[in-house]
Amino acid sequence: MTTTTPEPTPLGIIAAGGVMPRRLADDVLASGRAVYVVAIREFAESQLYAGLPHRVVRLGAAGQLIAAFRAAGVRDLVMLGHAKRPSLLSLFPDAWTAAAIARVGRGYFAGGDDTLLRGVTRVLEDEGFA
């Protein structure tokens, strides 16, 4: 009996500022795994992702981010790069993001950076990403 290992799904990279997200993408590609990058407009230098499958979305448009990763077949995500903590009022959330904020509660914005990142991670895990 022959067993085949399923092809790994692309690694999703949520890219903020700096070159580290691109370096990770290059390393993952060199290992033989595909990537899909969603660059956050307010932080990422989108020209770094030329030649890679990617999309640029604004910070408050998490619904577009989720849709892009799903369309690309992504299941595993990493967040990488530097970013300034947004204020709740500066997000101009799309419907998906507003619903996610309502689910996790505004308290995540009142806590420290770790609290906010845990909230983001929780929402992404609830959407089926690892």
PDB file of C-alpha atoms in Angstrom:
ATOM      1  CA  MET A   1       0.000   0.000   0.000  1.00  0.00           C
ATOM      2  CA  THR A   2       1.307   3.397  -0.963  1.00  0.00           C
ATOM      3  CA  THR A   3       0.736   6.297   1.356  1.00  0.00           C
ATOM      4  CA  THR A   4       1.053   9.830   0.210  1.00  0.00           C
ATOM      5  CA  THR A   5       1.663  12.820   2.358  1.00  0.00           C
ATOM      6  CA  PRO A   6      -0.818  15.562   1.600  1.00  0.00           C
ATOM      7  CA  GLU A   7       0.629  18.723   0.138  1.00  0.00           C
ATOM      8  CA  PRO A   8       0.945  21.317   2.919  1.00  0.00           C
ATOM      9  CA  THR A   9      -1.341  24.283   2.640  1.00  0.00           C
ATOM     10  CA  PRO A  10       0.241  27.697   2.060  1.00  0.00           C
ATOM     11  CA  LEU A  11       1.520  29.480   5.135  1.00  0.00           C
ATOM     12  CA  GLY A  12      -0.404  32.700   5.672  1.00  0.00           C
ATOM     13  CA  ILE A  13       1.676  35.678   6.726  1.00  0.00           C
ATOM     14  CA  ILE A  14       0.042  38.756   8.226  1.00  0.00           C
ATOM     15  CA  ALA A  15       2.727  41.313   7.399  1.00  0.00           C
ATOM     16  CA  ALA A  16       3.249  44.511   9.347  1.00  0.00           C
ATOM     17  CA  GLY A  17       6.319  46.752   8.990  1.00  0.00           C
ATOM     18  CA  GLY A  18       9.912  45.855   8.250  1.00  0.00           C
ATOM     19  CA  VAL A  19      11.621  43.172   6.188  1.00  0.00           C
ATOM     20  CA  MET A  20      11.101  40.198   8.517  1.00  0.00           C
ATOM     21  CA  PRO A  21       7.790  39.110   6.943  1.00  0.00           C
ATOM     22  CA  ARG A  22       9.462  39.004   3.507  1.00  0.00           C
ATOM     23  CA  ARG A  23      12.462  37.118   4.900  1.00  0.00           C
ATOM     24  CA  LEU A  24      10.136  34.546   6.433  1.00  0.00           C
ATOM     25  CA  ALA A  25       8.252  34.219   3.140  1.00  0.00           C
ATOM     26  CA  ASP A  26      11.515  33.623   1.264  1.00  0.00           C
ATOM     27  CA  ASP A  27      12.654  30.996   3.797  1.00  0.00           C
ATOM     28  CA  VAL A  28       9.309  29.192   3.675  1.00  0.00           C
ATOM     29  CA  LEU A  29       9.372  29.188  -0.133  1.00  0.00           C
ATOM     30  CA  ALA A  30      12.929  27.820  -0.076  1.00  0.00           C
ATOM     31  CA  SER A  31      11.685  24.944   2.100  1.00  0.00           C
ATOM     32  CA  GLY A  32       9.171  24.026  -0.593  1.00  0.00           C
ATOM     33  CA  ARG A  33       6.020  25.355   1.034  1.00  0.00           C
ATOM     34  CA  ALA A  34       3.853  28.003  -0.593  1.00  0.00           C
ATOM     35  CA  VAL A  35       3.004  31.290   1.126  1.00  0.00           C
ATOM     36  CA  TYR A  36       0.239  33.846   0.918  1.00  0.00           C
ATOM     37  CA  VAL A  37       0.874  37.296   2.381  1.00  0.00           C
ATOM     38  CA  VAL A  38      -1.682  39.809   3.578  1.00  0.00           C
ATOM     39  CA  ALA A  39       0.149  43.097   4.081  1.00  0.00           C
ATOM     40  CA  ILE A  40      -1.415  45.604   6.465  1.00  0.00           C
ATOM     41  CA  ARG A  41      -1.523  48.898   4.535  1.00  0.00           C
ATOM     42  CA  GLU A  42      -0.820  51.156   7.517  1.00  0.00           C
ATOM     43  CA  PHE A  43       2.429  49.344   8.424  1.00  0.00           C
ATOM     44  CA  ALA A  44       3.778  47.142   5.621  1.00  0.00           C
ATOM     45  CA  GLU A  45       5.884  48.235   2.678  1.00  0.00           C
ATOM     46  CA  SER A  46       3.755  46.543   0.022  1.00  0.00           C
ATOM     47  CA  GLN A  47       6.503  46.715  -2.628  1.00  0.00           C
ATOM     48  CA  LEU A  48       8.397  44.091  -0.593  1.00  0.00           C
ATOM     49  CA  TYR A  49       5.816  41.518  -1.653  1.00  0.00           C
ATOM     50  CA  ALA A  50       6.056  42.008  -5.415  1.00  0.00           C
ATOM     51  CA  GLY A  51       6.381  38.601  -7.007  1.00  0.00           C
ATOM     52  CA  LEU A  52       4.633  36.838  -4.136  1.00  0.00           C
ATOM     53  CA  PRO A  53       0.969  35.949  -3.916  1.00  0.00           C
ATOM     54  CA  HIS A  54      -0.342  38.710  -1.686  1.00  0.00           C
ATOM     55  CA  ARG A  55      -3.027  41.226  -0.971  1.00  0.00           C
ATOM     56  CA  VAL A  56      -2.894  44.571   0.826  1.00  0.00           C
ATOM     57  CA  VAL A  57      -5.706  45.392   3.248  1.00  0.00           C
ATOM     58  CA  ARG A  58      -6.285  48.233   5.654  1.00  0.00           C
ATOM     59  CA  LEU A  59      -6.061  47.534   9.367  1.00  0.00           C
ATOM     60  CA  GLY A  60      -9.803  47.620  10.045  1.00  0.00           C
ATOM     61  CA  ALA A  61     -10.692  45.306   7.151  1.00  0.00           C
ATOM     62  CA  ALA A  62     -10.145  41.962   8.842  1.00  0.00           C
ATOM     63  CA  GLY A  63     -13.039  40.508   6.856  1.00  0.00           C
ATOM     64  CA  GLN A  64     -10.978  40.993   3.679  1.00  0.00           C
ATOM     65  CA  LEU A  65      -7.954  39.429   5.379  1.00  0.00           C
ATOM     66  CA  ILE A  66      -9.952  36.326   6.387  1.00  0.00           C
ATOM     67  CA  ALA A  67     -11.504  36.030   2.918  1.00  0.00           C
ATOM     68  CA  ALA A  68      -8.107  36.326   1.196  1.00  0.00           C
ATOM     69  CA  PHE A  69      -6.545  33.619   3.351  1.00  0.00           C
ATOM     70  CA  ARG A  70      -9.500  31.293   2.871  1.00  0.00           C
ATOM     71  CA  ALA A  71      -9.466  31.798  -0.903  1.00  0.00           C
ATOM     72  CA  ALA A  72      -5.743  30.916  -0.910  1.00  0.00           C
ATOM     73  CA  GLY A  73      -6.343  27.718   1.087  1.00  0.00           C
ATOM     74  CA  VAL A  74      -4.396  28.952   4.117  1.00  0.00           C
ATOM     75  CA  ARG A  75      -4.880  27.222   7.467  1.00  0.00           C
ATOM     76  CA  ASP A  76      -1.687  28.165   9.334  1.00  0.00           C
ATOM     77  CA  LEU A  77      -0.976  31.826  10.103  1.00  0.00           C
ATOM     78  CA  VAL A  78       1.838  33.903  11.516  1.00  0.00           C
ATOM     79  CA  MET A  79       1.825  37.607  12.353  1.00  0.00           C
ATOM     80  CA  LEU A  80       5.161  39.307  11.850  1.00  0.00           C
ATOM     81  CA  GLY A  81       6.573  42.816  11.675  1.00  0.00           C
ATOM     82  CA  HIS A  82       6.423  45.994  13.681  1.00  0.00           C
ATOM     83  CA  ALA A  83       3.238  47.971  14.177  1.00  0.00           C
ATOM     84  CA  LYS A  84       1.922  50.751  16.366  1.00  0.00           C
ATOM     85  CA  ARG A  85      -1.003  49.861  18.548  1.00  0.00           C
ATOM     86  CA  PRO A  86      -4.182  51.226  16.949  1.00  0.00           C
ATOM     87  CA  SER A  87      -6.849  53.075  18.844  1.00  0.00           C
ATOM     88  CA  LEU A  88     -10.299  51.579  18.624  1.00  0.00           C
ATOM     89  CA  LEU A  89     -11.592  54.753  16.963  1.00  0.00           C
ATOM     90  CA  SER A  90      -8.901  54.717  14.255  1.00  0.00           C
ATOM     91  CA  LEU A  91      -9.875  51.287  12.912  1.00  0.00           C
ATOM     92  CA  PHE A  92     -12.972  52.209  10.892  1.00  0.00           C
ATOM     93  CA  PRO A  93     -13.914  48.523  11.150  1.00  0.00           C
ATOM     94  CA  ASP A  94     -15.656  46.639   8.390  1.00  0.00           C
ATOM     95  CA  ALA A  95     -18.680  44.548   9.423  1.00  0.00           C
ATOM     96  CA  TRP A  96     -16.563  41.464  10.126  1.00  0.00           C
ATOM     97  CA  THR A  97     -14.104  43.398  12.307  1.00  0.00           C
ATOM     98  CA  ALA A  98     -16.911  45.135  14.215  1.00  0.00           C
ATOM     99  CA  ALA A  99     -18.513  41.757  14.946  1.00  0.00           C
ATOM    100  CA  ALA A 100     -15.148  40.340  16.076  1.00  0.00           C
ATOM    101  CA  ILE A 101     -14.601  43.283  18.432  1.00  0.00           C
ATOM    102  CA  ALA A 102     -18.074  42.709  19.853  1.00  0.00           C
ATOM    103  CA  ARG A 103     -17.264  39.001  20.366  1.00  0.00           C
ATOM    104  CA  VAL A 104     -14.005  39.488  22.229  1.00  0.00           C
ATOM    105  CA  GLY A 105     -15.029  42.704  23.934  1.00  0.00           C
ATOM    106  CA  ARG A 106     -13.561  46.175  23.966  1.00  0.00           C
ATOM    107  CA  GLY A 107     -11.562  45.186  27.051  1.00  0.00           C
ATOM    108  CA  TYR A 108      -8.891  43.782  24.768  1.00  0.00           C
ATOM    109  CA  PHE A 109      -8.155  47.344  23.668  1.00  0.00           C
ATOM    110  CA  ALA A 110      -7.990  48.544  27.269  1.00  0.00           C
ATOM    111  CA  GLY A 111      -5.351  45.955  28.248  1.00  0.00           C
ATOM    112  CA  GLY A 112      -1.715  45.816  27.239  1.00  0.00           C
ATOM    113  CA  ASP A 113      -0.310  44.794  23.872  1.00  0.00           C
ATOM    114  CA  ASP A 114      -0.209  41.143  24.919  1.00  0.00           C
ATOM    115  CA  THR A 115      -3.905  41.270  25.793  1.00  0.00           C
ATOM    116  CA  LEU A 116      -4.753  42.739  22.390  1.00  0.00           C
ATOM    117  CA  LEU A 117      -2.640  40.171  20.515  1.00  0.00           C
ATOM    118  CA  ARG A 118      -4.255  37.337  22.493  1.00  0.00           C
ATOM    119  CA  GLY A 119      -7.644  38.663  21.416  1.00  0.00           C
ATOM    120  CA  VAL A 120      -6.596  38.779  17.764  1.00  0.00           C
ATOM    121  CA  THR A 121      -5.196  35.247  18.036  1.00  0.00           C
ATOM    122  CA  ARG A 122      -8.396  34.000  19.646  1.00  0.00           C
ATOM    123  CA  VAL A 123     -10.538  35.454  16.865  1.00  0.00           C
ATOM    124  CA  LEU A 124      -8.315  33.912  14.170  1.00  0.00           C
ATOM    125  CA  GLU A 125      -8.426  30.529  15.912  1.00  0.00           C
ATOM    126  CA  ASP A 126     -12.220  30.783  16.177  1.00  0.00           C
ATOM    127  CA  GLU A 127     -12.208  31.233  12.383  1.00  0.00           C
ATOM    128  CA  GLY A 128     -10.350  27.933  11.968  1.00  0.00           C
ATOM    129  CA  PHE A 129      -6.779  29.157  11.561  1.00  0.00           C
ATOM    130  CA  ALA A 130      -3.865  27.794  13.563  1.00  0.00           C
TER     131      ALA A 130
END
